[in-house]
PDB file of C-alpha atoms in Angstrom:
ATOM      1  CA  UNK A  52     110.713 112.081 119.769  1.00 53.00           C
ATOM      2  CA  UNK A  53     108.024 114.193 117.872  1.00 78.00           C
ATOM      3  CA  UNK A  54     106.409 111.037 116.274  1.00 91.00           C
ATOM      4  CA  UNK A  55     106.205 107.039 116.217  1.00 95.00           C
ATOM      5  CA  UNK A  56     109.296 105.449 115.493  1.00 96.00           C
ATOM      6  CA  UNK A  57     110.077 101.902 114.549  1.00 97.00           C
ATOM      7  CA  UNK A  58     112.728  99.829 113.864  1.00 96.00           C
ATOM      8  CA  UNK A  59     114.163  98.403 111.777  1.00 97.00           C
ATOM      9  CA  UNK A  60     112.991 100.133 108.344  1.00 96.00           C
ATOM     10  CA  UNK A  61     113.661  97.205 106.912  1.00 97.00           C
ATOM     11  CA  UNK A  62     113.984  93.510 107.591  1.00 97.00           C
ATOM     12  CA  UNK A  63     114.976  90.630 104.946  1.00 98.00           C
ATOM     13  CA  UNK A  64     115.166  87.275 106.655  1.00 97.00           C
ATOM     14  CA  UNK A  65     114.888  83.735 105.715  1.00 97.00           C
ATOM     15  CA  UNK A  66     112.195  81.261 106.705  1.00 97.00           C
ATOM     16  CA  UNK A  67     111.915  79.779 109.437  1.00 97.00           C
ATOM     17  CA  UNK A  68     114.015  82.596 111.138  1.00 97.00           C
ATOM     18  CA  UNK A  69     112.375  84.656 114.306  1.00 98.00           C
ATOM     19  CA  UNK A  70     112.201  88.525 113.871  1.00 98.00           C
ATOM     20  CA  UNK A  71     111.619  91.305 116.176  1.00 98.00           C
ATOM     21  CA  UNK A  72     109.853  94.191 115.716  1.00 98.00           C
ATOM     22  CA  UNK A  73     110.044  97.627 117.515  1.00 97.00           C
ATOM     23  CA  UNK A  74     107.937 100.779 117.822  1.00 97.00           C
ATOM     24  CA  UNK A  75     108.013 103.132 120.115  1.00 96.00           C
ATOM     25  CA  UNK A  76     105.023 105.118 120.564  1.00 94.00           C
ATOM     26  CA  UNK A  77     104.765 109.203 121.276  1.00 92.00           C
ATOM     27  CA  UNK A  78     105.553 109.993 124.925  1.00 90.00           C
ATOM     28  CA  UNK A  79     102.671 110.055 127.305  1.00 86.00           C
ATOM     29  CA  UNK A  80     100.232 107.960 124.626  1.00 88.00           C
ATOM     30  CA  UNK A  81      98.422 104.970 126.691  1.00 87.00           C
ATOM     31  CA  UNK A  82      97.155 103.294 123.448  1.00 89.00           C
ATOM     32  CA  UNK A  83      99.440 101.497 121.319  1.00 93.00           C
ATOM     33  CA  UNK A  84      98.421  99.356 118.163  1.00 94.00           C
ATOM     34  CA  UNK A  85      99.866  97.184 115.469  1.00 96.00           C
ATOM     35  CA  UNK A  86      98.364  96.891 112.075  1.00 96.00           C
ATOM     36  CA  UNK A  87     100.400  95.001 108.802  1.00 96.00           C
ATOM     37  CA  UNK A  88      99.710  95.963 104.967  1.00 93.00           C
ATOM     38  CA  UNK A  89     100.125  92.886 102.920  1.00 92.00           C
ATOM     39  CA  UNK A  90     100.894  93.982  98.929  1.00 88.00           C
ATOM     40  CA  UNK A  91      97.835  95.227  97.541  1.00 83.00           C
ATOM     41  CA  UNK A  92      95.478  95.352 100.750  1.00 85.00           C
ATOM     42  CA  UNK A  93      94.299  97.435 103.202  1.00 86.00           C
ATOM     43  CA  UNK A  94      95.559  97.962 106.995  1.00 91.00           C
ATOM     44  CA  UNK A  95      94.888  94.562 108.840  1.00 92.00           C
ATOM     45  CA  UNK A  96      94.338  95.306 112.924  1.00 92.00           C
ATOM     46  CA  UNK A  97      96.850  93.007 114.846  1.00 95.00           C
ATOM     47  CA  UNK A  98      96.788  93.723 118.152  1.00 95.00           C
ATOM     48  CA  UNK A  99      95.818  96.364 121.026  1.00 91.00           C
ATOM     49  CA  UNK A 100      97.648  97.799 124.456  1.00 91.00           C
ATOM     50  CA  UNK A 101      95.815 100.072 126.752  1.00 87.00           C
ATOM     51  CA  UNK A 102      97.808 101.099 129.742  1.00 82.00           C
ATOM     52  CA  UNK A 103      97.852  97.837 132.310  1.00 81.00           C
ATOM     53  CA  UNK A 104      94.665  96.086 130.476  1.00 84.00           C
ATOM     54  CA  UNK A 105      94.783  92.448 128.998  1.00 87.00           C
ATOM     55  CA  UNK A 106      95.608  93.488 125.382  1.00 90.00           C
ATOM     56  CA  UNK A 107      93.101  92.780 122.320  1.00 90.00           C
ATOM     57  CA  UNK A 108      95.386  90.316 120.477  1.00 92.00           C
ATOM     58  CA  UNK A 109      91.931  88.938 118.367  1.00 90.00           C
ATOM     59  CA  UNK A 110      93.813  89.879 115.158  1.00 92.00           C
ATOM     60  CA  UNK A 111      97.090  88.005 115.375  1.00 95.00           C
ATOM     61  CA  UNK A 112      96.688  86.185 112.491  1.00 94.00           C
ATOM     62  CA  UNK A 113      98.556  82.829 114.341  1.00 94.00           C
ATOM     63  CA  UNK A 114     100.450  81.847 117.245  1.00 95.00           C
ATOM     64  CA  UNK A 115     103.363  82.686 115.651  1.00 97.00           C
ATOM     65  CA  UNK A 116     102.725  86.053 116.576  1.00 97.00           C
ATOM     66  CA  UNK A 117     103.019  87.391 119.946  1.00 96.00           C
ATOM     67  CA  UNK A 118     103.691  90.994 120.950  1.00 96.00           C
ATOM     68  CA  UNK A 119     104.449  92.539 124.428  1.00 94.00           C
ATOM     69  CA  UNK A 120     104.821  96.030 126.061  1.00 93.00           C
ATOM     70  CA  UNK A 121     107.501  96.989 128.408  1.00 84.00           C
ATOM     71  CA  UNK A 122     106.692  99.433 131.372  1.00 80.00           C
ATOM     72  CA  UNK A 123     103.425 101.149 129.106  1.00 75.00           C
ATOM     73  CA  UNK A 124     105.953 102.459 126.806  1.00 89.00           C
ATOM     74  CA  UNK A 125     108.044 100.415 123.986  1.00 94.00           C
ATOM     75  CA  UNK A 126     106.211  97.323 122.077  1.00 96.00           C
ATOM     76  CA  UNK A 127     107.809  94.120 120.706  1.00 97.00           C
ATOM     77  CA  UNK A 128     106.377  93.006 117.603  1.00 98.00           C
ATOM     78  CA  UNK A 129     107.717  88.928 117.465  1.00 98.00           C
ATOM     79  CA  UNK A 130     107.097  86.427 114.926  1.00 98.00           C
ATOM     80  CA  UNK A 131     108.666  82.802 115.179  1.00 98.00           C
ATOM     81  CA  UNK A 132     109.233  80.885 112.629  1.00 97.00           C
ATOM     82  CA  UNK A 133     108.580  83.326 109.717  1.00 97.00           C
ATOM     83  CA  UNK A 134     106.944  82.374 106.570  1.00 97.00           C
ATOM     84  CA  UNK A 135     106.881  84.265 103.170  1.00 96.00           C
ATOM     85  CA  UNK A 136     103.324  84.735 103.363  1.00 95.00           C
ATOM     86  CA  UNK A 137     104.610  86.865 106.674  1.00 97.00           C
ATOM     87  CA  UNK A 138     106.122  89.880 104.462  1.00 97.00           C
ATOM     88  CA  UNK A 139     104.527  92.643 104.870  1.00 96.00           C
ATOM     89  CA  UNK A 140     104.497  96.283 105.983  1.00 96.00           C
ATOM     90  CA  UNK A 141     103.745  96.059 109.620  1.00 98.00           C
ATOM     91  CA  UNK A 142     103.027  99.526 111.244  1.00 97.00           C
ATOM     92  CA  UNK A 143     102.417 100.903 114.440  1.00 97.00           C
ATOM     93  CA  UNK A 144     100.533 103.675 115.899  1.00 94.00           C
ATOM     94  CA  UNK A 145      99.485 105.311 119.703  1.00 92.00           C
ATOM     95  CA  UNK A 146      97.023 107.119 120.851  1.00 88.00           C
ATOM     96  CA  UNK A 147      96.654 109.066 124.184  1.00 83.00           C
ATOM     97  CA  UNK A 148      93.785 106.881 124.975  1.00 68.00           C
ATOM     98  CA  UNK A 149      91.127 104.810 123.624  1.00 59.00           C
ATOM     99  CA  UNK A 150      88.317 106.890 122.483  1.00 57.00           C
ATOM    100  CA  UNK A 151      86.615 109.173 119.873  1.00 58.00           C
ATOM    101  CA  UNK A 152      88.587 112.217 119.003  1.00 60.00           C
ATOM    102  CA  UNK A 153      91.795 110.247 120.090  1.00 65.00           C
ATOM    103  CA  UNK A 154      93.482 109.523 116.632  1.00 85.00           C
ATOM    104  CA  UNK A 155      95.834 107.135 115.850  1.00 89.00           C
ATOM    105  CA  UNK A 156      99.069 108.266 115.014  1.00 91.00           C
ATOM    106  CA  UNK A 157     101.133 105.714 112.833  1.00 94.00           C
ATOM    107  CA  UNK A 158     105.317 105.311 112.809  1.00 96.00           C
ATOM    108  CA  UNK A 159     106.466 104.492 109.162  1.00 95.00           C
ATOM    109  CA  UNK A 160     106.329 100.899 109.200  1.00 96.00           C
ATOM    110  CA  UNK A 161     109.171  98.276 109.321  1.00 97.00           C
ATOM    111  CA  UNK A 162     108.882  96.549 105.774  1.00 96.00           C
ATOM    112  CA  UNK A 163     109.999  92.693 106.536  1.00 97.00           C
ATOM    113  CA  UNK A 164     110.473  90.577 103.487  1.00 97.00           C
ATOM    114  CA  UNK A 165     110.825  86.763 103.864  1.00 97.00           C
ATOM    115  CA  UNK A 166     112.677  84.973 101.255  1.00 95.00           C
TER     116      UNK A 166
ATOM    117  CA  UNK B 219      85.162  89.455 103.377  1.00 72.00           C
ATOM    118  CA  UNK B 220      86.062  93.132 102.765  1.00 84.00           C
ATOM    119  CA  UNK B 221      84.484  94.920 105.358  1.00 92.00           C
ATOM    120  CA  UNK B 222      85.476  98.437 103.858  1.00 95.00           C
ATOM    121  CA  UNK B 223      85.614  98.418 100.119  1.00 95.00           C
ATOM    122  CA  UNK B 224      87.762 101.472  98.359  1.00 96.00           C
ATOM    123  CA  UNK B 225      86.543 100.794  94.945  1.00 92.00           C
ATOM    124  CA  UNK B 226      88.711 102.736  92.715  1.00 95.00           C
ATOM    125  CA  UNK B 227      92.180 101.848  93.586  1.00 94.00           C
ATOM    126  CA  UNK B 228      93.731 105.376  91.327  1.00 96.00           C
ATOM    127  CA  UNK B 229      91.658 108.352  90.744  1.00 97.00           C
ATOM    128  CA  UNK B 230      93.563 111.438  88.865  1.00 97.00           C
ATOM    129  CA  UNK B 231      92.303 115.223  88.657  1.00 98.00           C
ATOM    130  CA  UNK B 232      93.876 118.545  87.567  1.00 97.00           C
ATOM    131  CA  UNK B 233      94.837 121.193  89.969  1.00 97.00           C
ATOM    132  CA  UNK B 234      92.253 123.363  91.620  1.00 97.00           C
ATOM    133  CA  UNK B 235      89.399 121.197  91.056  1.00 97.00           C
ATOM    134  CA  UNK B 236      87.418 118.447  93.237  1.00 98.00           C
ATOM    135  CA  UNK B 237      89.192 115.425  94.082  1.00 98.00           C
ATOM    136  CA  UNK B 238      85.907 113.254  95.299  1.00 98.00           C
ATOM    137  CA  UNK B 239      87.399 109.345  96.919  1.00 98.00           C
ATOM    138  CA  UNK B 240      84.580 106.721  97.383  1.00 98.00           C
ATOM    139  CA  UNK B 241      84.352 104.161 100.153  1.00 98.00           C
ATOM    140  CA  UNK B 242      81.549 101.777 100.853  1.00 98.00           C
ATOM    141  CA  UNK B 243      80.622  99.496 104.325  1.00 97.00           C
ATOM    142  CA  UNK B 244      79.237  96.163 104.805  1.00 96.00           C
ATOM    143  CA  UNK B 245      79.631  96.042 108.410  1.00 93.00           C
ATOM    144  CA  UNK B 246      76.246  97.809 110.346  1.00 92.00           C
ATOM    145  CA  UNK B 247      77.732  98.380 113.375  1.00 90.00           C
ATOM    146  CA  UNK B 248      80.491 100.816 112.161  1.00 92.00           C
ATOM    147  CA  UNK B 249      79.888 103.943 113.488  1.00 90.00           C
ATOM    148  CA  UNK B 250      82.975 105.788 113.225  1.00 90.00           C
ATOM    149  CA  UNK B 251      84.774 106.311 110.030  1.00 92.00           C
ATOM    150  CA  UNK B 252      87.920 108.134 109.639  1.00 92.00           C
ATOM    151  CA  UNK B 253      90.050 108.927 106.127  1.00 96.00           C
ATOM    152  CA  UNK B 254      93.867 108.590 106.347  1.00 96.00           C
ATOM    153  CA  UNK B 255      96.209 109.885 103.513  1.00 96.00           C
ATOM    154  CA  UNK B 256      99.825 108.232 103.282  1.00 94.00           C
ATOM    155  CA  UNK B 257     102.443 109.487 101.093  1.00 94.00           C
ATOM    156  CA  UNK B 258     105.366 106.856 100.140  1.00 89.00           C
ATOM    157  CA  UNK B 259     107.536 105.126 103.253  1.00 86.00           C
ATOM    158  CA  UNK B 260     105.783 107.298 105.599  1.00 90.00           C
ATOM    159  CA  UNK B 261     102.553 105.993 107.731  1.00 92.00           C
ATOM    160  CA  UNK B 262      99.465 107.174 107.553  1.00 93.00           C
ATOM    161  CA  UNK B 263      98.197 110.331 108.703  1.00 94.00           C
ATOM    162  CA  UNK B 264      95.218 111.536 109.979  1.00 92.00           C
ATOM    163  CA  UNK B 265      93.017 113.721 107.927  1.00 95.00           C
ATOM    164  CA  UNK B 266      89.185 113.855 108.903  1.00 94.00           C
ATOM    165  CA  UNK B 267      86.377 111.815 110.957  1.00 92.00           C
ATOM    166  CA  UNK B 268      83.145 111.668 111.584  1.00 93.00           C
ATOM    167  CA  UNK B 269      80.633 110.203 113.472  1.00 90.00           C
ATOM    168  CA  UNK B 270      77.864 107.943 112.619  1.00 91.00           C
ATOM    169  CA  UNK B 271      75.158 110.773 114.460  1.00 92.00           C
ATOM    170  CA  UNK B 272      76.579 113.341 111.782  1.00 94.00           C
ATOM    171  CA  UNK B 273      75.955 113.200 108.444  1.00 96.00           C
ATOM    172  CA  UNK B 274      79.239 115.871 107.021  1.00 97.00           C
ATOM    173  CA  UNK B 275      81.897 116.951 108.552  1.00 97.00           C
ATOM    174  CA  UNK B 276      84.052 119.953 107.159  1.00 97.00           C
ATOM    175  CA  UNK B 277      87.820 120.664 107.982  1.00 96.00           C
ATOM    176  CA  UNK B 278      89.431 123.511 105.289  1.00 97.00           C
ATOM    177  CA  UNK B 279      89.504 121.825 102.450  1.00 97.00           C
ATOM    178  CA  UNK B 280      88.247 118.649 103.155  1.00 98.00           C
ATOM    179  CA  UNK B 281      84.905 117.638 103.673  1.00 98.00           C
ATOM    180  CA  UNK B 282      83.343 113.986 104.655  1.00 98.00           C
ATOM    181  CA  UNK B 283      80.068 112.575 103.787  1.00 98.00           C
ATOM    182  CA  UNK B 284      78.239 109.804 105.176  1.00 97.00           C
ATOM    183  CA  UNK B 285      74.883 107.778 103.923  1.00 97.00           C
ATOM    184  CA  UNK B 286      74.146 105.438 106.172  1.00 95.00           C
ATOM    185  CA  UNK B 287      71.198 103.837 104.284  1.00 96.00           C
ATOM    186  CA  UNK B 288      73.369 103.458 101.979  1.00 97.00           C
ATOM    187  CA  UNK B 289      76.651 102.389 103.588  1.00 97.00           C
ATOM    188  CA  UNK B 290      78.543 105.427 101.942  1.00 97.00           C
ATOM    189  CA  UNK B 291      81.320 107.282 102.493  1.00 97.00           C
ATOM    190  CA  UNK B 292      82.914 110.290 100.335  1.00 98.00           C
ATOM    191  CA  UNK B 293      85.659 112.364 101.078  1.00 98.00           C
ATOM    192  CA  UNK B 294      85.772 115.634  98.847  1.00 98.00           C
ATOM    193  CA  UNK B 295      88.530 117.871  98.584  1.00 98.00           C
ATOM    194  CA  UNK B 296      87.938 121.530  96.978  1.00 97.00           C
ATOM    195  CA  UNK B 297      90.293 122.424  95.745  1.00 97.00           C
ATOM    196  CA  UNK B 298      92.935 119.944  94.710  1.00 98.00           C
ATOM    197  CA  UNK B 299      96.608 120.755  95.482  1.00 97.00           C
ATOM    198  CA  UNK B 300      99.717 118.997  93.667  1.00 96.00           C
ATOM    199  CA  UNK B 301     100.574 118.440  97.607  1.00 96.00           C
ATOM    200  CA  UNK B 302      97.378 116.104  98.449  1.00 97.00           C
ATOM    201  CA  UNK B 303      98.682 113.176  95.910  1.00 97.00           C
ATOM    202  CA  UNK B 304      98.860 110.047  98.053  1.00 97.00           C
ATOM    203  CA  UNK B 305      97.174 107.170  98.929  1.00 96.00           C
ATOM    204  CA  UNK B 306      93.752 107.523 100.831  1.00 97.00           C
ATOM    205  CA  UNK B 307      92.568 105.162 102.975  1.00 96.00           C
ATOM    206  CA  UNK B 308      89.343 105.048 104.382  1.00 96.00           C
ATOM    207  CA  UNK B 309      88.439 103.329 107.707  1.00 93.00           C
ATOM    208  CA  UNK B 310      85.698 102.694 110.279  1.00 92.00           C
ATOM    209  CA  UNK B 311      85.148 101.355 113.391  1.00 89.00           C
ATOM    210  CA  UNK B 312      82.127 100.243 115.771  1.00 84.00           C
ATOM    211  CA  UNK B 313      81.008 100.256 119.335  1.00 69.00           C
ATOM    212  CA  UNK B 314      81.594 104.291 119.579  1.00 60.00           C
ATOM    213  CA  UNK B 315      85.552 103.592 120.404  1.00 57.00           C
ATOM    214  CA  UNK B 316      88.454 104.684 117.971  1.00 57.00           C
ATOM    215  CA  UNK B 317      90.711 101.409 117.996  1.00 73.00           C
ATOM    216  CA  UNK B 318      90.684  98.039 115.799  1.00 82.00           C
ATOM    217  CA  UNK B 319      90.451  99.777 112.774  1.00 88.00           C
ATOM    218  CA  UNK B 320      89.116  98.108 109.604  1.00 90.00           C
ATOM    219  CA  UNK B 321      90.859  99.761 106.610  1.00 92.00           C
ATOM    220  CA  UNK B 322      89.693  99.946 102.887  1.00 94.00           C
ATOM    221  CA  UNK B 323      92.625  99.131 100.597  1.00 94.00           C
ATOM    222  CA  UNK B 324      93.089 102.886  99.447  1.00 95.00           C
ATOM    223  CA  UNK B 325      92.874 104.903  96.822  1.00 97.00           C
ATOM    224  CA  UNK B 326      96.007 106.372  95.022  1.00 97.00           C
ATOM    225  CA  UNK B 327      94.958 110.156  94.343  1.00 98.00           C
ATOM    226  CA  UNK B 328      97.054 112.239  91.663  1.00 98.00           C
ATOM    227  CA  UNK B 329      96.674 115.519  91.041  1.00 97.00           C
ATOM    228  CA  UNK B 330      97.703 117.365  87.855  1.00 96.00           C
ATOM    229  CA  UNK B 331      99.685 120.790  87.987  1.00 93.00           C
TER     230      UNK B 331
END
């Protein structure tokens, strides 16, 4: 596709449940990221893929959260055990690489709600 | 600790004139800063950067600013469209690399036909 694209565009789930979280990034970008909006706040950094490298997971807010990438392309966004402080907007965006002048380009989020 | 502080959560200005968003830095070691407009259930977009070595940047209609001495960053926008209401979200980064964003928590711009 043109852009980012994740799914789904919505999740409701109760807590304790596990959700997964996809985005697939723009063809031929190396650099994926994943960033959540909480309600009222600002982008919060998540976690980091560069091509084969160890990714940057310093902002996973717990061990709840885990993400993987499958052959450089599509990410998994997981969290176990969900708790309502979880909802959120949680976005993803690619890059071509890591690097000045590479932007970030972000899908339209996957708005989870846990009730 | 807010790293990136967007001060004025809603700003609103008429059609044709300056739209100027506000963001301030605590963290030194930024040194790239980048302003993102989102409109509603989309993500953001990328509008303008610039470099800690540069002190404006110019794209169109949009300019940047940056004070470093005084950890300040404006975006300007001359001259307003009914199109450019959305949220705007400054962010910045440091060690000269574009990843691990810290965002502000955005400003909602309106602008008046």
């Amino acid at each position: 596709g043109a852009g980012v694209s994740q799914s789904p565009s919505n999740k409701v789930t109760e807590k304790g449940k596990d959700v997964e979280l996809r985005c697939d990034p723009i063809s031929g970008h190396t650099a994926l990221y994943w960033y959540r909006q909480s309600l009222g706040q600002g982008l919060e950094f998540l976690i980091y893929f560069q091509g084969n490298s160890a990714p940057d997971k310093s902002g996973l807010p717990s061990d709840r959260f885990s993400a993987e990438r499958t052959g450089g392309s599509v990410s998994t966004l997981t969290i176990q055990r969900t708790q309502q402080e979880d909802s959120a907007v949680y976005l993803c965006a690619s890059s071509l690489v890591r690097g000045l002048g590479n932007e970030q380009f972000f899908g339209p989020g996957t708005r989870l709600t846990v009730l | 600790d807010q790293q990136v502080k967007q001060n004025s959560p809603s700003l609103s200005v008429q059609e044709g004139r300056i739209s100027i968003l506000n963001c301030d830095y605590t963290n030194s070691m930024f040194d790239y800063f980048l302003w993102y407009k989102k409109y509603p259930a989309e993500g953001p977009t990328f509008l303008i950067s610039i470099s800690s070595i540069k002190d404006k940047n110019e794209d169109g209609r949009f300019t940047v600013f940056l004070n470093k001495s005084a950890k300040h960053l404006s975006l300007h926008i001359v001259p307003s469209q009914p199109g450019d209401s959305a949220v705007y979200f400054c962010a910045a980064s440091e060690g000269g690399s574009n990843y691990k964003l810290t965002f502000g928590k955005g400003t909602l711009l309106t602008v008046n036909p």
